[in-house]
Amino acid sequence: MSLMEQALDFFHTSMAHPLVMIGAIVLLLAYRHFSKRTYHLPEFPMGLFMLYFAIRFIWLLVKDASWVGAWDRWIPVAEMIVLSWAMIRLIFALFVDHILKLFGKQPLPKITRDFILLLVYAVVGFILLRTKGEVNLTGLLTTSAVLTAVIGLAAQSTLTNLFSGLTLQMERPYNIGDWIQLGDTIGQVVGITWKSTRLITREDEMIFIPNMTISQSIIKNFSKPSTRHNASLLIGIDYNIAPNKVREMMLEVVKQHPLVLHFPPPEVRVKEFGDSAVLYQIIFAHDHYAEEPRIKTEINHQLWYALKRHQIKIPFPIRDVHHAHIERRRQEKEAVHFREEAEKILSSIPLFTALSDDDRKQIAETIFLKEFGDHEIIVRQGEEGDSLYIIHNGACNVFLGSNGKEPKKIATMHEGHFFGEMSLLTGEPRSATVRAHRDTSVFEIKKEALKHLLEKNPTLSMKLAEALAARKMELSEERGKITADEATKGKLLSKIKNFFGLHA
């Protein structure tokens, strides 16, 4: 007698009382209940053990009844077969399923697992029928062969799907969790069964595709050989804008997205010259294929704001009819209103109160209005800069990083607040990162706007130094990080003169 048969006989003999059966069933149910509620207890297959205990319990109650008859021979054999299958399933779970889970590997596909278990069940079942039931296997196999042929003819499609599924598992063109494309269908593989493969689309729809269809189709796997995927966007730009300017602006936007990989670096290519626009292709890499539509949407969203800031138009093939004189009057009226609003804003900024009305008017004629989308970076800590920003609409968050740590939010600025004064007047690198908190428009004042005024009126630099010193002292009180020596007017005055190239 084999070791397996000895173990089965010992277990089978020990389960000789109905109360033992009831206790075993209660223990199994309790274990299943607690294993689903805690991660400390691994889940194991209990179904076949429950079936065995149920058959054994019923048989112990009725085996002495007069109507049992011929069942007295076959029920114990059935019990042994079910018990052996339960043991095999438990061993497979312990040494295959649990080990794969322990090492963080993908579980075996259901079709592969079921096929292996079915073969082992069949072999063990035939052995027990021969040894315990004294069945003539030659006759049984002959009958089985005829029955198999009849079933095969009646279920050709099902068998084709079965063997197609096994072929797919041997070739492994995809695994559970991979994103694949079959024809026009794109989805994530969530299950592989005897008959079909299940996909979940981005619309959260479940699709069942027969394995036979998959084995005859071209499979595109977006998760192999790696999860990195190249994506692209197409956008048409006005012919009057230089390609280098467009390329620089687009790369700046794409590189800011947190899910875009820096290697390989994003690219911008001139795709073709269309009837009304130059078509540019933006190519970038990411490793979140499931998030690709969202990534593209967010990049397009930020591109709109960047194009508007750089005064770049996206042309479209329509015919515009303008009344030139009416259009000129409208533009002149808007320009006057913009300058008046800019002058008003400048007069409210302490840094520019020392300027005369004429000086502020001159600066207002060179000021720019730029728009930023939510979370867009306006200035980045450590970057060179020579401009100041005044919030016109919206709000901005200020982030400060140090020693390579993740930048932390330290303040929120609203309409009328300004930042970048040190970069404007002394050319110092940006001291913090400023992001738009929501859709935000800012006035930008560049170095060139002040250079002519300072050259014409040298005493103005002293007034600006005084105002800048007061501003730095105000910040020192808030942050406690700027010393009085650094905020002296003399040092700031020297920096201003050096930056603007003024003679001492």
Short mmCIF file of C-alpha atoms in Angstrom, two decimals, residues 276-455:
data_model
loop_
_atom_site.label_atom_id
_atom_site.label_comp_id
_atom_site.label_asym_id
_atom_site.label_seq_id
_atom_site.Cartn_x
_atom_site.Cartn_y
_atom_site.Cartn_z
CA SER A 276 -4.10 76.46 -42.10
CA ALA A 277 -1.51 75.43 -39.48
CA VAL A 278 1.84 73.77 -38.84
CA LEU A 279 1.07 70.40 -37.24
CA TYR A 280 3.32 69.56 -34.29
CA GLN A 281 3.63 66.13 -32.67
CA ILE A 282 4.46 65.92 -28.96
CA ILE A 283 5.98 62.55 -27.99
CA PHE A 284 6.46 61.59 -24.34
CA ALA A 285 6.91 58.43 -22.27
CA HIS A 286 5.03 57.26 -19.18
CA ASP A 287 4.47 54.00 -17.32
CA HIS A 288 0.79 54.44 -16.41
CA TYR A 289 -1.08 53.20 -19.46
CA ALA A 290 -4.37 53.11 -17.56
CA GLU A 291 -3.96 56.85 -16.89
CA GLU A 292 -3.00 57.85 -20.45
CA PRO A 293 -6.28 59.61 -21.36
CA ARG A 294 -6.07 61.66 -18.13
CA ILE A 295 -2.40 62.52 -18.77
CA LYS A 296 -3.20 63.74 -22.29
CA THR A 297 -6.17 65.75 -21.05
CA GLU A 298 -4.10 67.48 -18.38
CA ILE A 299 -1.28 68.28 -20.83
CA ASN A 300 -3.77 69.72 -23.33
CA HIS A 301 -5.29 71.73 -20.51
CA GLN A 302 -1.92 73.25 -19.58
CA LEU A 303 -1.00 73.81 -23.24
CA TRP A 304 -4.03 76.08 -23.67
CA TYR A 305 -2.80 78.38 -20.90
CA ALA A 306 0.79 78.29 -22.15
CA LEU A 307 -0.30 79.18 -25.71
CA LYS A 308 -2.37 82.07 -24.39
CA ARG A 309 0.54 83.37 -22.29
CA HIS A 310 2.86 83.28 -25.27
CA GLN A 311 0.18 84.84 -27.51
CA ILE A 312 0.28 81.85 -29.87
CA LYS A 313 -2.91 81.11 -31.77
CA ILE A 314 -4.34 77.78 -32.86
CA PRO A 315 -5.72 78.60 -36.32
CA PHE A 316 -8.73 76.90 -37.82
CA PRO A 317 -10.03 76.93 -41.39
CA ILE A 318 -12.69 79.62 -41.37
CA ARG A 319 -13.06 82.94 -43.13
CA ASP A 320 -13.07 86.02 -40.89
CA VAL A 321 -14.44 89.32 -42.17
CA HIS A 322 -13.24 92.33 -40.16
CA HIS A 323 -14.22 95.96 -40.28
CA ALA A 324 -10.74 97.37 -39.73
CA HIS A 325 -11.69 100.73 -38.28
CA ILE A 326 -14.15 99.20 -35.80
CA GLU A 327 -11.59 96.59 -34.78
CA ARG A 328 -8.90 99.26 -34.25
CA ARG A 329 -11.16 101.34 -32.04
CA ARG A 330 -12.04 98.28 -29.97
CA GLN A 331 -8.41 97.31 -29.50
CA GLU A 332 -7.42 100.88 -28.60
CA LYS A 333 -10.20 101.05 -26.02
CA GLU A 334 -9.11 97.75 -24.48
CA ALA A 335 -5.46 98.92 -24.40
CA VAL A 336 -6.39 102.14 -22.58
CA HIS A 337 -8.47 100.20 -20.04
CA PHE A 338 -5.62 97.73 -19.51
CA ARG A 339 -3.06 100.50 -18.91
CA GLU A 340 -5.35 102.26 -16.43
CA GLU A 341 -5.88 99.05 -14.53
CA ALA A 342 -2.12 98.35 -14.55
CA GLU A 343 -1.36 101.86 -13.20
CA LYS A 344 -3.87 101.36 -10.42
CA ILE A 345 -2.30 98.04 -9.48
CA LEU A 346 1.21 99.56 -9.50
CA SER A 347 0.18 102.42 -7.21
CA SER A 348 -0.99 99.87 -4.62
CA ILE A 349 2.38 98.05 -4.54
CA PRO A 350 4.67 99.48 -1.79
CA LEU A 351 7.70 98.80 -3.98
CA PHE A 352 6.51 101.33 -6.57
CA THR A 353 5.06 104.07 -4.37
CA ALA A 354 8.35 105.97 -4.72
CA LEU A 355 7.75 106.27 -8.48
CA SER A 356 6.02 109.27 -9.99
CA ASP A 357 2.75 108.94 -11.91
CA ASP A 358 4.65 109.30 -15.18
CA ASP A 359 7.07 106.54 -14.17
CA ARG A 360 4.22 104.18 -13.29
CA LYS A 361 2.49 105.05 -16.56
CA GLN A 362 5.64 104.20 -18.48
CA ILE A 363 5.93 100.84 -16.70
CA ALA A 364 2.22 100.13 -17.31
CA GLU A 365 2.80 100.41 -21.06
CA THR A 366 5.30 97.52 -20.95
CA ILE A 367 3.45 95.26 -18.51
CA PHE A 368 2.13 91.83 -19.60
CA LEU A 369 -0.91 89.86 -18.43
CA LYS A 370 -0.34 86.11 -18.29
CA GLU A 371 -2.78 83.32 -17.48
CA PHE A 372 -1.95 80.09 -15.65
CA GLY A 373 -4.07 77.00 -15.06
CA ASP A 374 -4.61 75.27 -11.73
CA HIS A 375 -1.34 73.76 -10.34
CA GLU A 376 0.82 75.30 -13.08
CA ILE A 377 4.24 76.49 -11.93
CA ILE A 378 4.75 80.24 -12.37
CA VAL A 379 8.28 80.40 -10.94
CA ARG A 380 10.49 77.56 -9.71
CA GLN A 381 12.84 77.75 -6.72
CA GLY A 382 16.51 78.17 -7.74
CA GLU A 383 15.81 79.24 -11.34
CA GLU A 384 17.21 82.45 -12.77
CA GLY A 385 14.70 85.29 -13.22
CA ASP A 386 14.41 89.00 -13.93
CA SER A 387 10.71 89.71 -13.50
CA LEU A 388 8.11 90.45 -10.84
CA TYR A 389 4.54 89.11 -10.77
CA ILE A 390 1.40 90.74 -9.36
CA ILE A 391 -1.68 88.56 -8.91
CA HIS A 392 -4.55 90.05 -10.90
CA ASN A 393 -7.13 87.27 -10.51
CA GLY A 394 -7.05 83.98 -8.61
CA ALA A 395 -4.56 82.79 -6.00
CA CYS A 396 -1.11 81.20 -5.72
CA ASN A 397 0.51 78.75 -3.31
CA VAL A 398 4.13 79.24 -2.25
CA PHE A 399 6.35 76.16 -1.73
CA LEU A 400 9.79 76.10 -0.13
CA GLY A 401 12.24 73.20 -0.34
CA SER A 402 15.61 72.66 1.33
CA ASN A 403 18.38 70.03 1.33
CA GLY A 404 16.73 68.06 -1.46
CA LYS A 405 13.53 67.49 0.54
CA GLU A 406 10.05 67.67 -0.92
CA PRO A 407 8.93 71.33 -1.09
CA LYS A 408 6.37 72.29 1.57
CA LYS A 409 3.58 74.80 1.23
CA ILE A 410 4.36 77.86 3.35
CA ALA A 411 1.82 80.47 2.20
CA THR A 412 -1.08 81.33 -0.08
CA MET A 413 -1.22 84.66 -1.93
CA HIS A 414 -4.32 86.34 -3.32
CA GLU A 415 -5.25 89.23 -5.61
CA GLY A 416 -2.94 92.23 -5.22
CA HIS A 417 -0.08 90.21 -3.69
CA PHE A 418 3.22 90.16 -5.56
CA PHE A 419 6.39 88.05 -5.70
CA GLY A 420 9.73 88.02 -7.52
CA GLU A 421 10.91 91.51 -6.46
CA MET A 422 14.47 90.33 -5.68
CA SER A 423 14.79 88.72 -9.12
CA LEU A 424 13.45 91.88 -10.80
CA LEU A 425 15.77 94.30 -9.01
CA THR A 426 18.90 92.26 -8.24
CA GLY A 427 18.72 89.20 -10.53
CA GLU A 428 18.83 86.77 -7.62
CA PRO A 429 17.51 83.21 -8.29
CA ARG A 430 13.93 82.51 -7.29
CA SER A 431 13.76 81.86 -3.55
CA ALA A 432 10.60 79.69 -3.69
CA THR A 433 8.31 77.83 -6.07
CA VAL A 434 4.97 79.49 -6.80
CA ARG A 435 2.06 77.49 -8.26
CA ALA A 436 -1.34 78.69 -9.40
CA HIS A 437 -3.93 77.60 -6.85
CA ARG A 438 -6.72 77.81 -9.43
CA ASP A 439 -7.08 79.55 -12.79
CA THR A 440 -4.96 82.65 -12.17
CA SER A 441 -3.89 85.71 -14.16
CA VAL A 442 -0.81 87.73 -13.18
CA PHE A 443 0.82 90.96 -14.34
CA GLU A 444 4.47 90.46 -15.27
CA ILE A 445 6.98 93.35 -15.00
CA LYS A 446 10.34 92.60 -16.60
CA LYS A 447 13.77 94.12 -16.06
CA GLU A 448 13.61 96.12 -19.29
CA ALA A 449 10.63 98.08 -17.95
CA LEU A 450 12.79 99.60 -15.17
CA LYS A 451 16.16 99.83 -16.89
CA HIS A 452 15.32 102.99 -18.89
CA LEU A 453 13.83 104.71 -15.80
CA LEU A 454 16.90 103.99 -13.67
CA GLU A 455 19.29 105.20 -16.34
#
